[in-house]
Amino acid sequence: MPFLKIDAEKLSQSVVQQIELLILRGILRPGERLPSERELSERMGVSRPSLREAVADLQTRGLLSSRPNAGIFVAEVLGSAFSPALVGLFSAHEEAVFDYLDFRRDMEGLAAERAARLGSDTDLAVIAAIFAKMEAAHAKRDPSDEAELDANFHMAIIEASHNVVMLHMMRAMYDLLRQGVFYNRQVMFKNRLTRDHLLDQHRAIKTAIQARDPIAAREAVAAHLGFVEAAMADQIKASRNEAIARQRLHHEQSK
């Protein structure tokens, strides 16, 4: 973690400000454990009492939390933007799936455009490294790994956009996606033809960002999510037809 030496009169407040920025910029993530008190005090160049004062302040404000015999963690609540009741509504109504995909198309298209323009060389290297893992998972035909790397790939692009509001908003949205609130991504990765198309689409997004072509990056994201939307519509239609067929069979058997 990129903790820096502290040089200020009010050491504890400087520690607070530095940890705040790391959380704001998404470098410290919800649920992530901080280094031990000894290590952190040495890396930041402050005394343990000053560090404890800063940590206590951040805990009081709900940014950090302590776990018995485990250490200090970034508060999990920071990654939760939706109430359980709203999450339940999302998962119960199909229209939420397509509204979610529309939202992602707009936000991630903008993120990809910004990543192509503003992403650092390190940001682009991270995106390329995740895509290389996606290719490896694709070769192994592991739907679970492919689905997880898919989320990581898109989040890396959002992080490379360098917009902290977008980062935290989309991180919350991806937490819901990982939980299967909107749809089960692993189902899509079990279909060989769909898997091949998805990998090609991710490659196009990666290539455009690496070429620092904002327009191509945004268009590649739009094409990818348009494909996902069509696949979801087909999947929902197939599920409905299957349900109707079961009902007819049940009706015939009950005669």
PDB file of C-alpha atoms in Angstrom:
ATOM      1  CA  MET A   1       0.000   0.000   0.000  1.00  0.00           C
ATOM      2  CA  PRO A   2       1.371   3.498  -0.850  1.00  0.00           C
ATOM      3  CA  PHE A   3       1.574   4.938   2.673  1.00  0.00           C
ATOM      4  CA  LEU A   4       3.906   7.950   2.928  1.00  0.00           C
ATOM      5  CA  LYS A   5       5.998   9.484   5.667  1.00  0.00           C
ATOM      6  CA  ILE A   6       4.135  12.080   7.699  1.00  0.00           C
ATOM      7  CA  ASP A   7       5.621  15.541   8.139  1.00  0.00           C
ATOM      8  CA  ALA A   8       3.264  17.841  10.010  1.00  0.00           C
ATOM      9  CA  GLU A   9       2.665  19.374  13.432  1.00  0.00           C
ATOM     10  CA  LYS A  10      -0.587  17.495  14.043  1.00  0.00           C
ATOM     11  CA  LEU A  11       0.586  14.026  13.143  1.00  0.00           C
ATOM     12  CA  SER A  12      -2.641  12.187  13.867  1.00  0.00           C
ATOM     13  CA  GLN A  13      -4.635  14.521  11.594  1.00  0.00           C
ATOM     14  CA  SER A  14      -2.135  13.986   8.781  1.00  0.00           C
ATOM     15  CA  VAL A  15      -2.553  10.234   9.194  1.00  0.00           C
ATOM     16  CA  VAL A  16      -6.335  10.661   9.053  1.00  0.00           C
ATOM     17  CA  GLN A  17      -6.139  12.700   5.856  1.00  0.00           C
ATOM     18  CA  GLN A  18      -3.845  10.202   4.154  1.00  0.00           C
ATOM     19  CA  ILE A  19      -6.026   7.189   4.983  1.00  0.00           C
ATOM     20  CA  GLU A  20      -9.121   9.163   3.962  1.00  0.00           C
ATOM     21  CA  LEU A  21      -7.618   9.792   0.527  1.00  0.00           C
ATOM     22  CA  LEU A  22      -6.641   6.144   0.107  1.00  0.00           C
ATOM     23  CA  ILE A  23     -10.234   5.121   0.842  1.00  0.00           C
ATOM     24  CA  LEU A  24     -11.712   7.873  -1.337  1.00  0.00           C
ATOM     25  CA  ARG A  25      -9.535   6.914  -4.299  1.00  0.00           C
ATOM     26  CA  GLY A  26     -10.419   3.248  -3.908  1.00  0.00           C
ATOM     27  CA  ILE A  27      -6.851   2.173  -3.123  1.00  0.00           C
ATOM     28  CA  LEU A  28      -8.022   0.902   0.259  1.00  0.00           C
ATOM     29  CA  ARG A  29     -11.150  -1.157  -0.383  1.00  0.00           C
ATOM     30  CA  PRO A  30     -14.108  -2.094   1.841  1.00  0.00           C
ATOM     31  CA  GLY A  31     -13.145  -5.056   4.006  1.00  0.00           C
ATOM     32  CA  GLU A  32      -9.405  -4.643   3.385  1.00  0.00           C
ATOM     33  CA  ARG A  33      -7.152  -5.130   6.403  1.00  0.00           C
ATOM     34  CA  LEU A  34      -4.670  -2.392   7.305  1.00  0.00           C
ATOM     35  CA  PRO A  35      -1.071  -3.328   8.119  1.00  0.00           C
ATOM     36  CA  SER A  36      -0.240  -3.974  11.775  1.00  0.00           C
ATOM     37  CA  GLU A  37       0.123  -0.973  14.080  1.00  0.00           C
ATOM     38  CA  ARG A  38       3.899  -1.435  14.208  1.00  0.00           C
ATOM     39  CA  GLU A  39       4.309  -1.729  10.438  1.00  0.00           C
ATOM     40  CA  LEU A  40       1.952   1.154   9.687  1.00  0.00           C
ATOM     41  CA  SER A  41       3.612   3.500  12.194  1.00  0.00           C
ATOM     42  CA  GLU A  42       7.027   2.714  10.693  1.00  0.00           C
ATOM     43  CA  ARG A  43       5.864   3.179   7.104  1.00  0.00           C
ATOM     44  CA  MET A  44       4.172   6.484   7.873  1.00  0.00           C
ATOM     45  CA  GLY A  45       6.900   7.695  10.218  1.00  0.00           C
ATOM     46  CA  VAL A  46       4.623   8.464  13.182  1.00  0.00           C
ATOM     47  CA  SER A  47       4.479   7.284  16.752  1.00  0.00           C
ATOM     48  CA  ARG A  48       2.040   4.583  17.791  1.00  0.00           C
ATOM     49  CA  PRO A  49       0.051   6.988  20.015  1.00  0.00           C
ATOM     50  CA  SER A  50      -0.462   9.342  17.042  1.00  0.00           C
ATOM     51  CA  LEU A  51      -1.481   6.421  14.858  1.00  0.00           C
ATOM     52  CA  ARG A  52      -3.923   5.124  17.493  1.00  0.00           C
ATOM     53  CA  GLU A  53      -5.478   8.578  17.777  1.00  0.00           C
ATOM     54  CA  ALA A  54      -5.976   8.724  14.006  1.00  0.00           C
ATOM     55  CA  VAL A  55      -7.431   5.216  13.827  1.00  0.00           C
ATOM     56  CA  ALA A  56      -9.819   5.987  16.698  1.00  0.00           C
ATOM     57  CA  ASP A  57     -11.014   9.092  14.840  1.00  0.00           C
ATOM     58  CA  LEU A  58     -11.611   7.103  11.640  1.00  0.00           C
ATOM     59  CA  GLN A  59     -13.434   4.378  13.577  1.00  0.00           C
ATOM     60  CA  THR A  60     -15.696   6.936  15.237  1.00  0.00           C
ATOM     61  CA  ARG A  61     -16.608   8.284  11.802  1.00  0.00           C
ATOM     62  CA  GLY A  62     -17.366   4.792  10.469  1.00  0.00           C
ATOM     63  CA  LEU A  63     -14.513   4.602   7.972  1.00  0.00           C
ATOM     64  CA  LEU A  64     -12.553   1.909   9.820  1.00  0.00           C
ATOM     65  CA  SER A  65     -13.659  -0.966  12.019  1.00  0.00           C
ATOM     66  CA  SER A  66     -11.820  -3.327  14.359  1.00  0.00           C
ATOM     67  CA  ARG A  67     -12.219  -7.084  14.559  1.00  0.00           C
ATOM     68  CA  PRO A  68     -11.166  -8.957  17.728  1.00  0.00           C
ATOM     69  CA  ASN A  69      -7.808 -10.693  17.251  1.00  0.00           C
ATOM     70  CA  ALA A  70      -7.848  -9.775  13.544  1.00  0.00           C
ATOM     71  CA  GLY A  71      -6.893  -6.113  13.244  1.00  0.00           C
ATOM     72  CA  ILE A  72      -8.239  -2.897  11.712  1.00  0.00           C
ATOM     73  CA  PHE A  73     -10.234  -3.004   8.474  1.00  0.00           C
ATOM     74  CA  VAL A  74     -11.791  -0.553   6.047  1.00  0.00           C
ATOM     75  CA  ALA A  75     -15.485  -0.551   6.956  1.00  0.00           C
ATOM     76  CA  GLU A  76     -17.546  -2.994   4.901  1.00  0.00           C
ATOM     77  CA  VAL A  77     -20.504  -0.599   4.892  1.00  0.00           C
ATOM     78  CA  LEU A  78     -18.617   1.686   2.513  1.00  0.00           C
ATOM     79  CA  GLY A  79     -19.226  -0.786  -0.297  1.00  0.00           C
ATOM     80  CA  SER A  80     -22.975  -0.957   0.272  1.00  0.00           C
ATOM     81  CA  ALA A  81     -25.021   1.680  -1.557  1.00  0.00           C
ATOM     82  CA  PHE A  82     -28.409  -0.051  -1.647  1.00  0.00           C
ATOM     83  CA  SER A  83     -30.760  -1.090   1.122  1.00  0.00           C
ATOM     84  CA  PRO A  84     -31.677  -4.798   1.432  1.00  0.00           C
ATOM     85  CA  ALA A  85     -35.267  -3.904   0.483  1.00  0.00           C
ATOM     86  CA  LEU A  86     -34.144  -2.249  -2.762  1.00  0.00           C
ATOM     87  CA  VAL A  87     -31.809  -5.151  -3.557  1.00  0.00           C
ATOM     88  CA  GLY A  88     -34.812  -7.449  -3.150  1.00  0.00           C
ATOM     89  CA  LEU A  89     -36.784  -5.381  -5.649  1.00  0.00           C
ATOM     90  CA  PHE A  90     -33.907  -5.473  -8.131  1.00  0.00           C
ATOM     91  CA  SER A  91     -33.723  -9.255  -7.970  1.00  0.00           C
ATOM     92  CA  ALA A  92     -37.495  -9.745  -8.257  1.00  0.00           C
ATOM     93  CA  HIS A  93     -38.224  -7.664 -11.358  1.00  0.00           C
ATOM     94  CA  GLU A  94     -36.816  -8.292 -14.838  1.00  0.00           C
ATOM     95  CA  GLU A  95     -36.946  -4.645 -15.883  1.00  0.00           C
ATOM     96  CA  ALA A  96     -34.192  -3.927 -13.351  1.00  0.00           C
ATOM     97  CA  VAL A  97     -31.844  -6.150 -15.380  1.00  0.00           C
ATOM     98  CA  PHE A  98     -32.194  -4.051 -18.523  1.00  0.00           C
ATOM     99  CA  ASP A  99     -32.136  -0.738 -16.653  1.00  0.00           C
ATOM    100  CA  TYR A 100     -28.939  -1.953 -14.987  1.00  0.00           C
ATOM    101  CA  LEU A 101     -27.368  -2.810 -18.339  1.00  0.00           C
ATOM    102  CA  ASP A 102     -28.401   0.573 -19.778  1.00  0.00           C
ATOM    103  CA  PHE A 103     -26.825   2.277 -16.777  1.00  0.00           C
ATOM    104  CA  ARG A 104     -23.632   0.268 -17.196  1.00  0.00           C
ATOM    105  CA  ARG A 105     -23.499   1.075 -20.917  1.00  0.00           C
ATOM    106  CA  ASP A 106     -23.569   4.796 -20.160  1.00  0.00           C
ATOM    107  CA  MET A 107     -21.239   4.781 -17.150  1.00  0.00           C
ATOM    108  CA  GLU A 108     -18.721   2.237 -18.408  1.00  0.00           C
ATOM    109  CA  GLY A 109     -18.638   3.778 -21.847  1.00  0.00           C
ATOM    110  CA  LEU A 110     -17.644   7.038 -20.190  1.00  0.00           C
ATOM    111  CA  ALA A 111     -15.163   5.214 -17.934  1.00  0.00           C
ATOM    112  CA  ALA A 112     -13.504   3.511 -20.909  1.00  0.00           C
ATOM    113  CA  GLU A 113     -13.288   6.830 -22.748  1.00  0.00           C
ATOM    114  CA  ARG A 114     -11.681   8.468 -19.697  1.00  0.00           C
ATOM    115  CA  ALA A 115      -9.334   5.494 -19.152  1.00  0.00           C
ATOM    116  CA  ALA A 116      -8.076   5.823 -22.716  1.00  0.00           C
ATOM    117  CA  ARG A 117      -7.406   9.532 -22.153  1.00  0.00           C
ATOM    118  CA  LEU A 118      -6.423   9.720 -18.503  1.00  0.00           C
ATOM    119  CA  GLY A 119      -5.271   6.257 -17.457  1.00  0.00           C
ATOM    120  CA  SER A 120      -1.649   5.985 -16.374  1.00  0.00           C
ATOM    121  CA  ASP A 121       0.727   3.452 -17.884  1.00  0.00           C
ATOM    122  CA  THR A 122       0.282   1.448 -14.672  1.00  0.00           C
ATOM    123  CA  ASP A 123      -3.516   1.523 -15.066  1.00  0.00           C
ATOM    124  CA  LEU A 124      -3.254   0.200 -18.608  1.00  0.00           C
ATOM    125  CA  ALA A 125      -0.802  -2.484 -17.517  1.00  0.00           C
ATOM    126  CA  VAL A 126      -3.286  -3.685 -14.890  1.00  0.00           C
ATOM    127  CA  ILE A 127      -6.061  -3.879 -17.498  1.00  0.00           C
ATOM    128  CA  ALA A 128      -3.785  -5.836 -19.842  1.00  0.00           C
ATOM    129  CA  ALA A 129      -2.739  -8.214 -17.043  1.00  0.00           C
ATOM    130  CA  ILE A 130      -6.349  -8.981 -16.118  1.00  0.00           C
ATOM    131  CA  PHE A 131      -7.211  -9.618 -19.754  1.00  0.00           C
ATOM    132  CA  ALA A 132      -4.293 -12.076 -19.986  1.00  0.00           C
ATOM    133  CA  LYS A 133      -5.813 -13.941 -17.015  1.00  0.00           C
ATOM    134  CA  MET A 134      -9.174 -13.908 -18.814  1.00  0.00           C
ATOM    135  CA  GLU A 135      -7.570 -15.603 -21.820  1.00  0.00           C
ATOM    136  CA  ALA A 136      -6.040 -18.240 -19.542  1.00  0.00           C
ATOM    137  CA  ALA A 137      -9.369 -18.886 -17.788  1.00  0.00           C
ATOM    138  CA  HIS A 138     -11.080 -19.080 -21.182  1.00  0.00           C
ATOM    139  CA  ALA A 139      -8.632 -21.771 -22.284  1.00  0.00           C
ATOM    140  CA  LYS A 140      -9.376 -23.746 -19.112  1.00  0.00           C
ATOM    141  CA  ARG A 141     -13.136 -23.326 -19.637  1.00  0.00           C
ATOM    142  CA  ASP A 142     -13.732 -22.286 -16.050  1.00  0.00           C
ATOM    143  CA  PRO A 143     -17.028 -20.290 -15.953  1.00  0.00           C
ATOM    144  CA  SER A 144     -16.514 -19.271 -12.321  1.00  0.00           C
ATOM    145  CA  ASP A 145     -13.061 -17.776 -12.934  1.00  0.00           C
ATOM    146  CA  GLU A 146     -14.194 -16.154 -16.180  1.00  0.00           C
ATOM    147  CA  ALA A 147     -17.149 -14.485 -14.451  1.00  0.00           C
ATOM    148  CA  GLU A 148     -14.958 -13.161 -11.631  1.00  0.00           C
ATOM    149  CA  LEU A 149     -12.274 -11.885 -14.006  1.00  0.00           C
ATOM    150  CA  ASP A 150     -14.974 -10.254 -16.129  1.00  0.00           C
ATOM    151  CA  ALA A 151     -15.978  -8.140 -13.113  1.00  0.00           C
ATOM    152  CA  ASN A 152     -12.335  -7.393 -12.270  1.00  0.00           C
ATOM    153  CA  PHE A 153     -11.646  -6.303 -15.851  1.00  0.00           C
ATOM    154  CA  HIS A 154     -14.491  -3.809 -15.901  1.00  0.00           C
ATOM    155  CA  MET A 155     -13.618  -2.497 -12.430  1.00  0.00           C
ATOM    156  CA  ALA A 156     -10.000  -1.956 -13.513  1.00  0.00           C
ATOM    157  CA  ILE A 157     -11.276   0.250 -16.346  1.00  0.00           C
ATOM    158  CA  ILE A 158     -13.425   2.226 -13.922  1.00  0.00           C
ATOM    159  CA  GLU A 159     -10.452   2.665 -11.596  1.00  0.00           C
ATOM    160  CA  ALA A 160      -8.400   3.888 -14.568  1.00  0.00           C
ATOM    161  CA  SER A 161     -11.019   6.573 -15.272  1.00  0.00           C
ATOM    162  CA  HIS A 162      -9.831   8.461 -12.160  1.00  0.00           C
ATOM    163  CA  ASN A 163     -13.254   9.652 -11.049  1.00  0.00           C
ATOM    164  CA  VAL A 164     -13.791   8.811  -7.370  1.00  0.00           C
ATOM    165  CA  VAL A 165     -17.594   9.227  -7.441  1.00  0.00           C
ATOM    166  CA  MET A 166     -17.921   6.868 -10.399  1.00  0.00           C
ATOM    167  CA  LEU A 167     -15.510   4.439  -8.744  1.00  0.00           C
ATOM    168  CA  HIS A 168     -17.505   4.026  -5.533  1.00  0.00           C
ATOM    169  CA  MET A 169     -20.865   4.005  -7.295  1.00  0.00           C
ATOM    170  CA  MET A 170     -19.810   1.322  -9.775  1.00  0.00           C
ATOM    171  CA  ARG A 171     -18.045  -0.732  -7.108  1.00  0.00           C
ATOM    172  CA  ALA A 172     -21.369  -0.957  -5.277  1.00  0.00           C
ATOM    173  CA  MET A 173     -23.095  -1.963  -8.531  1.00  0.00           C
ATOM    174  CA  TYR A 174     -20.535  -4.690  -9.177  1.00  0.00           C
ATOM    175  CA  ASP A 175     -20.961  -6.046  -5.665  1.00  0.00           C
ATOM    176  CA  LEU A 176     -24.621  -6.651  -6.562  1.00  0.00           C
ATOM    177  CA  LEU A 177     -23.592  -8.267  -9.843  1.00  0.00           C
ATOM    178  CA  ARG A 178     -21.192 -10.617  -8.048  1.00  0.00           C
ATOM    179  CA  GLN A 179     -24.029 -11.582  -5.713  1.00  0.00           C
ATOM    180  CA  GLY A 180     -26.179 -12.535  -8.711  1.00  0.00           C
ATOM    181  CA  VAL A 181     -28.808  -9.888  -7.940  1.00  0.00           C
ATOM    182  CA  PHE A 182     -29.394  -8.954 -11.584  1.00  0.00           C
ATOM    183  CA  TYR A 183     -28.414 -12.165 -13.373  1.00  0.00           C
ATOM    184  CA  ASN A 184     -26.083 -15.134 -13.108  1.00  0.00           C
ATOM    185  CA  ARG A 185     -23.038 -14.328 -15.208  1.00  0.00           C
ATOM    186  CA  GLN A 186     -21.706 -17.892 -14.937  1.00  0.00           C
ATOM    187  CA  VAL A 187     -24.629 -19.098 -17.065  1.00  0.00           C
ATOM    188  CA  MET A 188     -23.385 -16.945 -19.936  1.00  0.00           C
ATOM    189  CA  PHE A 189     -19.848 -18.262 -19.618  1.00  0.00           C
ATOM    190  CA  LYS A 190     -21.034 -21.880 -19.848  1.00  0.00           C
ATOM    191  CA  ASN A 191     -22.078 -21.386 -23.480  1.00  0.00           C
ATOM    192  CA  ARG A 192     -19.025 -21.890 -25.701  1.00  0.00           C
ATOM    193  CA  LEU A 193     -20.131 -19.588 -28.534  1.00  0.00           C
ATOM    194  CA  THR A 194     -21.135 -16.855 -26.063  1.00  0.00           C
ATOM    195  CA  ARG A 195     -17.811 -17.231 -24.219  1.00  0.00           C
ATOM    196  CA  ASP A 196     -15.887 -16.757 -27.458  1.00  0.00           C
ATOM    197  CA  HIS A 197     -17.851 -13.613 -28.327  1.00  0.00           C
ATOM    198  CA  LEU A 198     -17.382 -12.177 -24.829  1.00  0.00           C
ATOM    199  CA  LEU A 199     -13.621 -12.715 -24.948  1.00  0.00           C
ATOM    200  CA  ASP A 200     -13.403 -11.030 -28.354  1.00  0.00           C
ATOM    201  CA  GLN A 201     -15.425  -8.085 -27.036  1.00  0.00           C
ATOM    202  CA  HIS A 202     -13.196  -7.692 -23.996  1.00  0.00           C
ATOM    203  CA  ARG A 203     -10.167  -7.842 -26.283  1.00  0.00           C
ATOM    204  CA  ALA A 204     -11.613  -5.019 -28.386  1.00  0.00           C
ATOM    205  CA  ILE A 205     -12.148  -2.896 -25.270  1.00  0.00           C
ATOM    206  CA  LYS A 206      -8.633  -3.588 -24.032  1.00  0.00           C
ATOM    207  CA  THR A 207      -7.072  -2.876 -27.430  1.00  0.00           C
ATOM    208  CA  ALA A 208      -8.863   0.472 -27.780  1.00  0.00           C
ATOM    209  CA  ILE A 209      -7.812   1.602 -24.312  1.00  0.00           C
ATOM    210  CA  GLN A 210      -4.204   0.496 -24.861  1.00  0.00           C
ATOM    211  CA  ALA A 211      -4.222   2.456 -28.130  1.00  0.00           C
ATOM    212  CA  ARG A 212      -5.567   5.442 -26.160  1.00  0.00           C
ATOM    213  CA  ASP A 213      -8.501   5.753 -28.536  1.00  0.00           C
ATOM    214  CA  PRO A 214     -11.398   7.160 -26.432  1.00  0.00           C
ATOM    215  CA  ILE A 215     -14.068   6.868 -29.127  1.00  0.00           C
ATOM    216  CA  ALA A 216     -13.194   3.268 -30.004  1.00  0.00           C
ATOM    217  CA  ALA A 217     -13.081   2.375 -26.308  1.00  0.00           C
ATOM    218  CA  ARG A 218     -16.561   3.752 -25.684  1.00  0.00           C
ATOM    219  CA  GLU A 219     -17.966   2.052 -28.791  1.00  0.00           C
ATOM    220  CA  ALA A 220     -16.404  -1.278 -27.794  1.00  0.00           C
ATOM    221  CA  VAL A 221     -18.067  -1.095 -24.385  1.00  0.00           C
ATOM    222  CA  ALA A 222     -21.422  -0.247 -25.981  1.00  0.00           C
ATOM    223  CA  ALA A 223     -21.114  -3.207 -28.368  1.00  0.00           C
ATOM    224  CA  HIS A 224     -20.192  -5.553 -25.517  1.00  0.00           C
ATOM    225  CA  LEU A 225     -23.076  -4.556 -23.262  1.00  0.00           C
ATOM    226  CA  GLY A 226     -25.473  -4.582 -26.205  1.00  0.00           C
ATOM    227  CA  PHE A 227     -24.488  -8.211 -26.761  1.00  0.00           C
ATOM    228  CA  VAL A 228     -24.979  -8.999 -23.054  1.00  0.00           C
ATOM    229  CA  GLU A 229     -28.419  -7.364 -23.149  1.00  0.00           C
ATOM    230  CA  ALA A 230     -29.469  -9.436 -26.180  1.00  0.00           C
ATOM    231  CA  ALA A 231     -28.168 -12.602 -24.533  1.00  0.00           C
ATOM    232  CA  MET A 232     -30.114 -11.831 -21.361  1.00  0.00           C
ATOM    233  CA  ALA A 233     -33.297 -11.182 -23.349  1.00  0.00           C
ATOM    234  CA  ASP A 234     -32.896 -14.562 -25.061  1.00  0.00           C
ATOM    235  CA  GLN A 235     -32.230 -16.261 -21.733  1.00  0.00           C
ATOM    236  CA  ILE A 236     -35.330 -14.722 -20.137  1.00  0.00           C
ATOM    237  CA  LYS A 237     -37.466 -15.677 -23.156  1.00  0.00           C
ATOM    238  CA  ALA A 238     -36.192 -19.255 -23.009  1.00  0.00           C
ATOM    239  CA  SER A 239     -36.961 -19.434 -19.283  1.00  0.00           C
ATOM    240  CA  ARG A 240     -40.497 -18.193 -19.879  1.00  0.00           C
ATOM    241  CA  ASN A 241     -41.089 -20.716 -22.663  1.00  0.00           C
ATOM    242  CA  GLU A 242     -39.753 -23.485 -20.439  1.00  0.00           C
ATOM    243  CA  ALA A 243     -42.090 -22.420 -17.621  1.00  0.00           C
ATOM    244  CA  ILE A 244     -45.067 -22.395 -20.013  1.00  0.00           C
ATOM    245  CA  ALA A 245     -44.156 -25.861 -21.290  1.00  0.00           C
ATOM    246  CA  ARG A 246     -43.978 -27.189 -17.716  1.00  0.00           C
ATOM    247  CA  GLN A 247     -47.377 -25.692 -16.924  1.00  0.00           C
ATOM    248  CA  ARG A 248     -48.919 -27.305 -20.025  1.00  0.00           C
ATOM    249  CA  LEU A 249     -47.391 -30.661 -19.166  1.00  0.00           C
ATOM    250  CA  HIS A 250     -48.687 -30.409 -15.608  1.00  0.00           C
ATOM    251  CA  HIS A 251     -52.117 -29.481 -16.904  1.00  0.00           C
ATOM    252  CA  GLU A 252     -52.184 -32.447 -19.297  1.00  0.00           C
ATOM    253  CA  GLN A 253     -51.055 -34.864 -16.587  1.00  0.00           C
ATOM    254  CA  SER A 254     -53.700 -33.618 -14.155  1.00  0.00           C
ATOM    255  CA  LYS A 255     -56.567 -34.288 -16.549  1.00  0.00           C
TER     256      LYS A 255
END
